[in-house]
Amino acid sequence: MSHRPAGPGCIWVEPWENTEVKLSGGEIIIQFLKDEGVEYIFGYPGGAVLHIYDAIFQQDAVQHILVRHEQGAVHAADGYARTTGKAGVALVTSGPGATNAVTGIATAYMDSIPLVVLTGQVISPFIGSDAFQEVDAVGITRPCVKHNFLVKDLHDLIPTLKKAFYIATTGRPGPVVVDIPKDITDPNIKIPYDYPHTIEMRSYNPTLKGHLGQINRAVEKILSAKRPMIYSGGGVVLGNASEQLIEFTRLLGSPITSTLMGLGAYPATDRQFVGMLGMHGTYEANMAMHECDVLIAIGARFDDRVTGDVKQFCPHATIIHVDIDPASISKNVTVDIPIVGDIKHVLTDMNLALNASKKKPDQAALKKWWSQIEKWQAKNCLRYDRNSALIKPQFVIEKLYEVTQGDAFVTSDVGQHQMFTAQFYKFDKPRRWINSGGLGTMGFGLPAAIGVQLAHQDATVACVTGEASIQMCIQELSTAKQYNLPIKVITLNNRYMGMVRQWQEFFYESRYSHSYLDALPDFVKLAESYGHVGMRIEKPEDVEGALKEAFAMKDRLVFMDFVTDQTENVYPMIATGKGHHEMHMSPDRELA
Amino acid sequence: MRHIISLLMENEAGALSRVAGLFSARGYNIESLTVAPTEDESLSRMTIVTHGSERIIEQITKQLNKLIDVVKLADITEGEHLERELMLIKVRVDSHTLRDETKRVTDIFHGRILDVTDDTYIIELTGTGSKLDAFIKALNENCIIETARSGATGLAQGERALSL
Ligand SMILES: Cc1cc2nc3c(=O)[nH]c(=O)nc-3n(C[C@H](O)[C@H](O)[C@H](O)COP(=O)(O)OP(=O)(O)OC[C@H]3O[C@@H](n4cnc5c(N)ncnc54)[C@H](O)[C@@H]3O)c2cc1C
Ligand SMILES: Cc1ncc(C[n+]2csc(CCOP(=O)(O)OP(=O)(O)O)c2C)c(N)n1
Ligand SMILES: [Mg+2]
């Protein structure tokens, strides 16, 4: 894809060429993105970005993906970023383009995803005059970006773009917005272009190496643990530290759990993995949290879905916390041994120290600890009714796992289907489970799958969704058609906003206020009208066959509408304000 | 506890709104905030007076440090420090006794009368917040027309300094 364009419109500058070439702002943006190694821009045009779109038209080194809604552009860039680790790039116009992008930006912000979002702005002299399609994009996005910029001078454009990528991808990653007034991209005003390979910022220097004194303190504590527990999070994925985490966990011989965001960083099929923790985590993971004596939190931020009641959080444990963001440490739960640094660096040092230490983990204590954990595991907390005449959502995910041999990239929307996927699809590799955890944005799944499929063109990509969530960005079926993306959409159609219905059942005496979805479209016809294949599956015995058939269609998007049991709830569950040891199990298997 | 946090930040448009936005978004208290460029034109120095438990103050300093525009930060209340605030106060002095009385109180507090009209004075006073409060109390309440206070600013004493 990255061949050099021919023809007179070519703006490319190769290193051996005379670098005295001058480019306009619009051309600079595209040339810069190419030099930065950007493959895709997810975008949607409009007046304020037309100069940029004209520069896009004149080249084909950076491919523009035309979405159908700016929210979709940002989610697609986000999906791309989550699965590759590179910054995702979105381009939207001023005013409504920028406001439509905000949900996507906030989604990425909450999950610390590196994005560079370019927003068009009215021409500089018009700023502040309530001009046509003017919004204060910098002001609106300020609370949900890692940083943002307004480019006031063409000469600032190149350093600003460089800073944007640098800030987005280093330290604790996050979205960066660059607001670009239209006059900055004027095709008639050109300046010399030179790609800056590095940038220095005196105000921004993320800490990478952990403090060795703290690391040694932590190692000492870990080696004297009787009931150690690892609580790993999205930071392990973001920091590409799976390998180090696996070695660390092996050295300790301890159980390990993961947050929703960390799934895949440690292989779910490994015997030391005790499943996800938190509100819908496993009984064994949550009980092990409650009973452990040393907790090692790695790249996790003690979210309220995870901690439950903080007063009852890990009551017996000394807490060690590794995080690159000092503000994550002791924010919700007071930590005993904080280590600020990049996980890969810190775990490498910890593993060295563990290997070098004469003291080894207490095997007798571990044996006892594991036999306790096995008792909790024996409760089989994820059990569900396998003899139901209705399709159980859990069953679909189990079959999805089997049919894709656990090797798919799976995105999801938000709700029960998201939790079932987290519980039943055993991710063994990082960057394969793509979902919105922090903001919980319905509508994320399909556009994210577009970004993922573009990043891995030959891979199997599934989007698990609900009939409510999918309708929030369903227009992106059109984008998937345009770029021939063979995503498999797995809709667990319970005719309810299931997660909302579940809360209403538990906490509002089953008053199902506006959680029922009437007047659903015929998803099969809908998919077909977009040019895709649609399937409706109504019986449990058809599930596996249908999945096989769909996944065999390697070059088609297949929209699978599974009609599932409307009454199924996600178990186990910790109600808000309860402790880890106060889990609810499914009614037919309530613990004694 | 009351804390005075000083920070150096890039002198960029919008830097102030990032700080103000942080305090409102996270629900932190803010008693006063002052900001002005420093001798190095590329930097502004901001002084924030805030209240909170140790835990909140720790979060505040961490969150402020996290702002990309913030170059350096110190909680100057952690050690010996000096704190000053400037107040301009306009008072009605439409009688002889009032003029004499106001002049006397101003002298006691080492204030200066900057502007005199037939009926009003503008007085300048610097000091800690409590000194300014005491001055206001010492004046006849009915005579105060308006006050403008800068909010506190301060420096750590001795070798400790907030500089690059
Ligand atoms: C319906 C619903 C239900 C949910 N239920 C659950 C649940 O049951 N269990 C659950 O776990 N979650 C659940 N969540 C998700 C939850 O809301 C949070 O998003 C999630 O728990 C946060 O994961 P995390 O702690 O791994 O943090 P992340 O948001 O992934 O943050 C990563 C942390 O790692 C740090 N970090 C990043 N990069 C590095 C690096 N290189 N080195 C060091 N540190 C780094 C960051 O500073 C940050 O502190 C649910 C969400 C929804 C929508
Ligand atoms: C944009 C947005 N609006 C509202 C919510 C609140 N919410 C969380 S889950 C949910 C229902 C999702 O229903 P569906 O997609 O059918 O999934 P199910 O729970 O039925 O599997 C709602 C409305 C949300 N997370 N995001
Ligand atoms: Mg539903």
PDB file of N, CA and C in Angstrom, chain A residues 379-400 402 420 423-426 540 543 565 568-572 585-589:
ATOM      1  N   LYS A 379     -16.663 -24.338  42.993  1.00  0.00           N
ATOM      2  CA  LYS A 379     -18.042 -23.821  42.994  1.00  0.00           C
ATOM      3  C   LYS A 379     -18.541 -23.614  41.570  1.00  0.00           C
ATOM      4  N   ASN A 380     -17.610 -23.600  40.633  1.00  0.00           N
ATOM      5  CA  ASN A 380     -17.979 -23.483  39.221  1.00  0.00           C
ATOM      6  C   ASN A 380     -18.932 -22.304  38.996  1.00  0.00           C
ATOM      7  N   CYS A 381     -18.437 -21.141  39.333  1.00  0.00           N
ATOM      8  CA  CYS A 381     -19.302 -19.952  39.404  1.00  0.00           C
ATOM      9  C   CYS A 381     -19.872 -19.505  38.057  1.00  0.00           C
ATOM     10  N   LEU A 382     -19.276 -19.949  36.957  1.00  0.00           N
ATOM     11  CA  LEU A 382     -19.782 -19.515  35.648  1.00  0.00           C
ATOM     12  C   LEU A 382     -20.741 -20.544  35.034  1.00  0.00           C
ATOM     13  N   ARG A 383     -21.108 -21.516  35.850  1.00  0.00           N
ATOM     14  CA  ARG A 383     -22.011 -22.544  35.341  1.00  0.00           C
ATOM     15  C   ARG A 383     -23.333 -21.926  34.874  1.00  0.00           C
ATOM     16  N   TYR A 384     -23.895 -22.479  33.821  1.00  0.00           N
ATOM     17  CA  TYR A 384     -25.211 -22.000  33.377  1.00  0.00           C
ATOM     18  C   TYR A 384     -25.997 -23.208  32.862  1.00  0.00           C
ATOM     19  N   ASP A 385     -27.249 -23.000  32.595  1.00  0.00           N
ATOM     20  CA  ASP A 385     -28.142 -24.083  32.192  1.00  0.00           C
ATOM     21  C   ASP A 385     -27.857 -24.495  30.755  1.00  0.00           C
ATOM     22  N   ARG A 386     -27.290 -25.677  30.606  1.00  0.00           N
ATOM     23  CA  ARG A 386     -26.934 -26.148  29.258  1.00  0.00           C
ATOM     24  C   ARG A 386     -28.063 -26.918  28.593  1.00  0.00           C
ATOM     25  N   ASN A 387     -29.135 -27.140  29.330  1.00  0.00           N
ATOM     26  CA  ASN A 387     -30.226 -27.919  28.743  1.00  0.00           C
ATOM     27  C   ASN A 387     -31.402 -27.041  28.318  1.00  0.00           C
ATOM     28  N   SER A 388     -31.177 -25.746  28.350  1.00  0.00           N
ATOM     29  CA  SER A 388     -32.255 -24.826  28.018  1.00  0.00           C
ATOM     30  C   SER A 388     -32.696 -25.004  26.568  1.00  0.00           C
ATOM     31  N   ALA A 389     -33.984 -24.827  26.339  1.00  0.00           N
ATOM     32  CA  ALA A 389     -34.507 -24.882  24.972  1.00  0.00           C
ATOM     33  C   ALA A 389     -34.234 -23.568  24.248  1.00  0.00           C
ATOM     34  N   LEU A 390     -33.859 -22.551  25.032  1.00  0.00           N
ATOM     35  CA  LEU A 390     -33.546 -21.248  24.435  1.00  0.00           C
ATOM     36  C   LEU A 390     -32.033 -21.121  24.292  1.00  0.00           C
ATOM     37  N   ILE A 391     -31.614 -20.261  23.398  1.00  0.00           N
ATOM     38  CA  ILE A 391     -30.172 -20.063  23.239  1.00  0.00           C
ATOM     39  C   ILE A 391     -29.666 -19.242  24.419  1.00  0.00           C
ATOM     40  N   LYS A 392     -28.713 -19.804  25.126  1.00  0.00           N
ATOM     41  CA  LYS A 392     -28.098 -19.049  26.224  1.00  0.00           C
ATOM     42  C   LYS A 392     -26.942 -18.237  25.647  1.00  0.00           C
ATOM     43  N   PRO A 393     -26.842 -16.974  26.055  1.00  0.00           N
ATOM     44  CA  PRO A 393     -25.766 -16.134  25.507  1.00  0.00           C
ATOM     45  C   PRO A 393     -24.379 -16.712  25.782  1.00  0.00           C
ATOM     46  N   GLN A 394     -24.232 -17.311  26.971  1.00  0.00           N
ATOM     47  CA  GLN A 394     -22.925 -17.896  27.323  1.00  0.00           C
ATOM     48  C   GLN A 394     -22.554 -18.991  26.341  1.00  0.00           C
ATOM     49  N   PHE A 395     -23.561 -19.756  25.923  1.00  0.00           N
ATOM     50  CA  PHE A 395     -23.336 -20.871  25.010  1.00  0.00           C
ATOM     51  C   PHE A 395     -22.807 -20.358  23.666  1.00  0.00           C
ATOM     52  N   VAL A 396     -23.368 -19.249  23.207  1.00  0.00           N
ATOM     53  CA  VAL A 396     -22.916 -18.681  21.925  1.00  0.00           C
ATOM     54  C   VAL A 396     -21.433 -18.305  22.023  1.00  0.00           C
ATOM     55  N   ILE A 397     -21.064 -17.706  23.142  1.00  0.00           N
ATOM     56  CA  ILE A 397     -19.663 -17.279  23.274  1.00  0.00           C
ATOM     57  C   ILE A 397     -18.743 -18.502  23.379  1.00  0.00           C
ATOM     58  N   GLU A 398     -19.186 -19.508  24.107  1.00  0.00           N
ATOM     59  CA  GLU A 398     -18.371 -20.733  24.183  1.00  0.00           C
ATOM     60  C   GLU A 398     -18.157 -21.330  22.800  1.00  0.00           C
ATOM     61  N   LYS A 399     -19.210 -21.348  22.024  1.00  0.00           N
ATOM     62  CA  LYS A 399     -19.107 -21.903  20.667  1.00  0.00           C
ATOM     63  C   LYS A 399     -18.245 -20.988  19.780  1.00  0.00           C
ATOM     64  N   LEU A 400     -18.408 -19.708  19.978  1.00  0.00           N
ATOM     65  CA  LEU A 400     -17.580 -18.759  19.222  1.00  0.00           C
ATOM     66  C   LEU A 400     -16.103 -19.041  19.502  1.00  0.00           C
ATOM     67  N   GLU A 402     -14.787 -21.855  20.466  1.00  0.00           N
ATOM     68  CA  GLU A 402     -14.390 -23.120  19.837  1.00  0.00           C
ATOM     69  C   GLU A 402     -14.216 -22.962  18.332  1.00  0.00           C
ATOM     70  N   PHE A 420     -20.389 -11.479  29.214  1.00  0.00           N
ATOM     71  CA  PHE A 420     -20.345 -12.900  28.835  1.00  0.00           C
ATOM     72  C   PHE A 420     -19.103 -13.183  27.989  1.00  0.00           C
ATOM     73  N   GLN A 423     -16.096 -13.303  30.169  1.00  0.00           N
ATOM     74  CA  GLN A 423     -16.075 -14.506  31.012  1.00  0.00           C
ATOM     75  C   GLN A 423     -15.798 -15.779  30.222  1.00  0.00           C
ATOM     76  N   PHE A 424     -16.312 -15.845  28.997  1.00  0.00           N
ATOM     77  CA  PHE A 424     -16.294 -17.132  28.291  1.00  0.00           C
ATOM     78  C   PHE A 424     -15.334 -17.225  27.114  1.00  0.00           C
ATOM     79  N   TYR A 425     -14.831 -16.119  26.642  1.00  0.00           N
ATOM     80  CA  TYR A 425     -13.843 -16.218  25.561  1.00  0.00           C
ATOM     81  C   TYR A 425     -12.485 -16.131  26.235  1.00  0.00           C
ATOM     82  N   LYS A 426     -11.716 -17.205  26.159  1.00  0.00           N
ATOM     83  CA  LYS A 426     -10.442 -17.229  26.897  1.00  0.00           C
ATOM     84  C   LYS A 426      -9.325 -16.658  26.042  1.00  0.00           C
ATOM     85  N   PRO A 540     -30.753 -23.566  19.986  1.00  0.00           N
ATOM     86  CA  PRO A 540     -29.403 -23.889  20.464  1.00  0.00           C
ATOM     87  C   PRO A 540     -28.665 -24.848  19.533  1.00  0.00           C
ATOM     88  N   VAL A 543     -26.617 -23.245  16.675  1.00  0.00           N
ATOM     89  CA  VAL A 543     -25.597 -22.231  16.960  1.00  0.00           C
ATOM     90  C   VAL A 543     -24.246 -22.577  16.329  1.00  0.00           C
ATOM     91  N   ASP A 565     -32.025 -16.138  25.204  1.00  0.00           N
ATOM     92  CA  ASP A 565     -32.907 -16.143  26.371  1.00  0.00           C
ATOM     93  C   ASP A 565     -32.973 -14.741  26.975  1.00  0.00           C
ATOM     94  N   GLU A 568     -31.830 -14.188  30.921  1.00  0.00           N
ATOM     95  CA  GLU A 568     -30.517 -14.539  31.456  1.00  0.00           C
ATOM     96  C   GLU A 568     -29.848 -13.312  32.076  1.00  0.00           C
ATOM     97  N   ASN A 569     -29.218 -13.532  33.220  1.00  0.00           N
ATOM     98  CA  ASN A 569     -28.469 -12.462  33.889  1.00  0.00           C
ATOM     99  C   ASN A 569     -26.994 -12.815  33.945  1.00  0.00           C
ATOM    100  N   VAL A 570     -26.190 -11.805  34.176  1.00  0.00           N
ATOM    101  CA  VAL A 570     -24.759 -12.044  34.308  1.00  0.00           C
ATOM    102  C   VAL A 570     -24.443 -12.366  35.768  1.00  0.00           C
ATOM    103  N   TYR A 571     -23.899 -13.526  35.989  1.00  0.00           N
ATOM    104  CA  TYR A 571     -23.437 -13.947  37.310  1.00  0.00           C
ATOM    105  C   TYR A 571     -22.013 -14.442  37.171  1.00  0.00           C
ATOM    106  N   PRO A 572     -21.283 -14.487  38.272  1.00  0.00           N
ATOM    107  CA  PRO A 572     -21.644 -13.941  39.571  1.00  0.00           C
ATOM    108  C   PRO A 572     -21.637 -12.414  39.537  1.00  0.00           C
ATOM    109  N   MET A 585     -24.271 -15.434  43.484  1.00  0.00           N
ATOM    110  CA  MET A 585     -24.180 -16.436  42.441  1.00  0.00           C
ATOM    111  C   MET A 585     -25.551 -16.547  41.785  1.00  0.00           C
ATOM    112  N   SER A 586     -25.585 -17.214  40.651  1.00  0.00           N
ATOM    113  CA  SER A 586     -26.851 -17.457  39.986  1.00  0.00           C
ATOM    114  C   SER A 586     -27.779 -18.174  40.961  1.00  0.00           C
ATOM    115  N   PRO A 587     -29.086 -17.855  40.956  1.00  0.00           N
ATOM    116  CA  PRO A 587     -30.011 -18.364  41.968  1.00  0.00           C
ATOM    117  C   PRO A 587     -29.947 -19.886  42.142  1.00  0.00           C
ATOM    118  N   ASP A 588     -29.774 -20.612  41.059  1.00  0.00           N
ATOM    119  CA  ASP A 588     -29.775 -22.074  41.192  1.00  0.00           C
ATOM    120  C   ASP A 588     -28.459 -22.606  41.742  1.00  0.00           C
ATOM    121  N   ARG A 589     -27.536 -21.727  42.073  1.00  0.00           N
ATOM    122  CA  ARG A 589     -26.285 -22.231  42.653  1.00  0.00           C
ATOM    123  C   ARG A 589     -25.769 -21.273  43.737  1.00  0.00           C
TER     124      ARG A 589
END
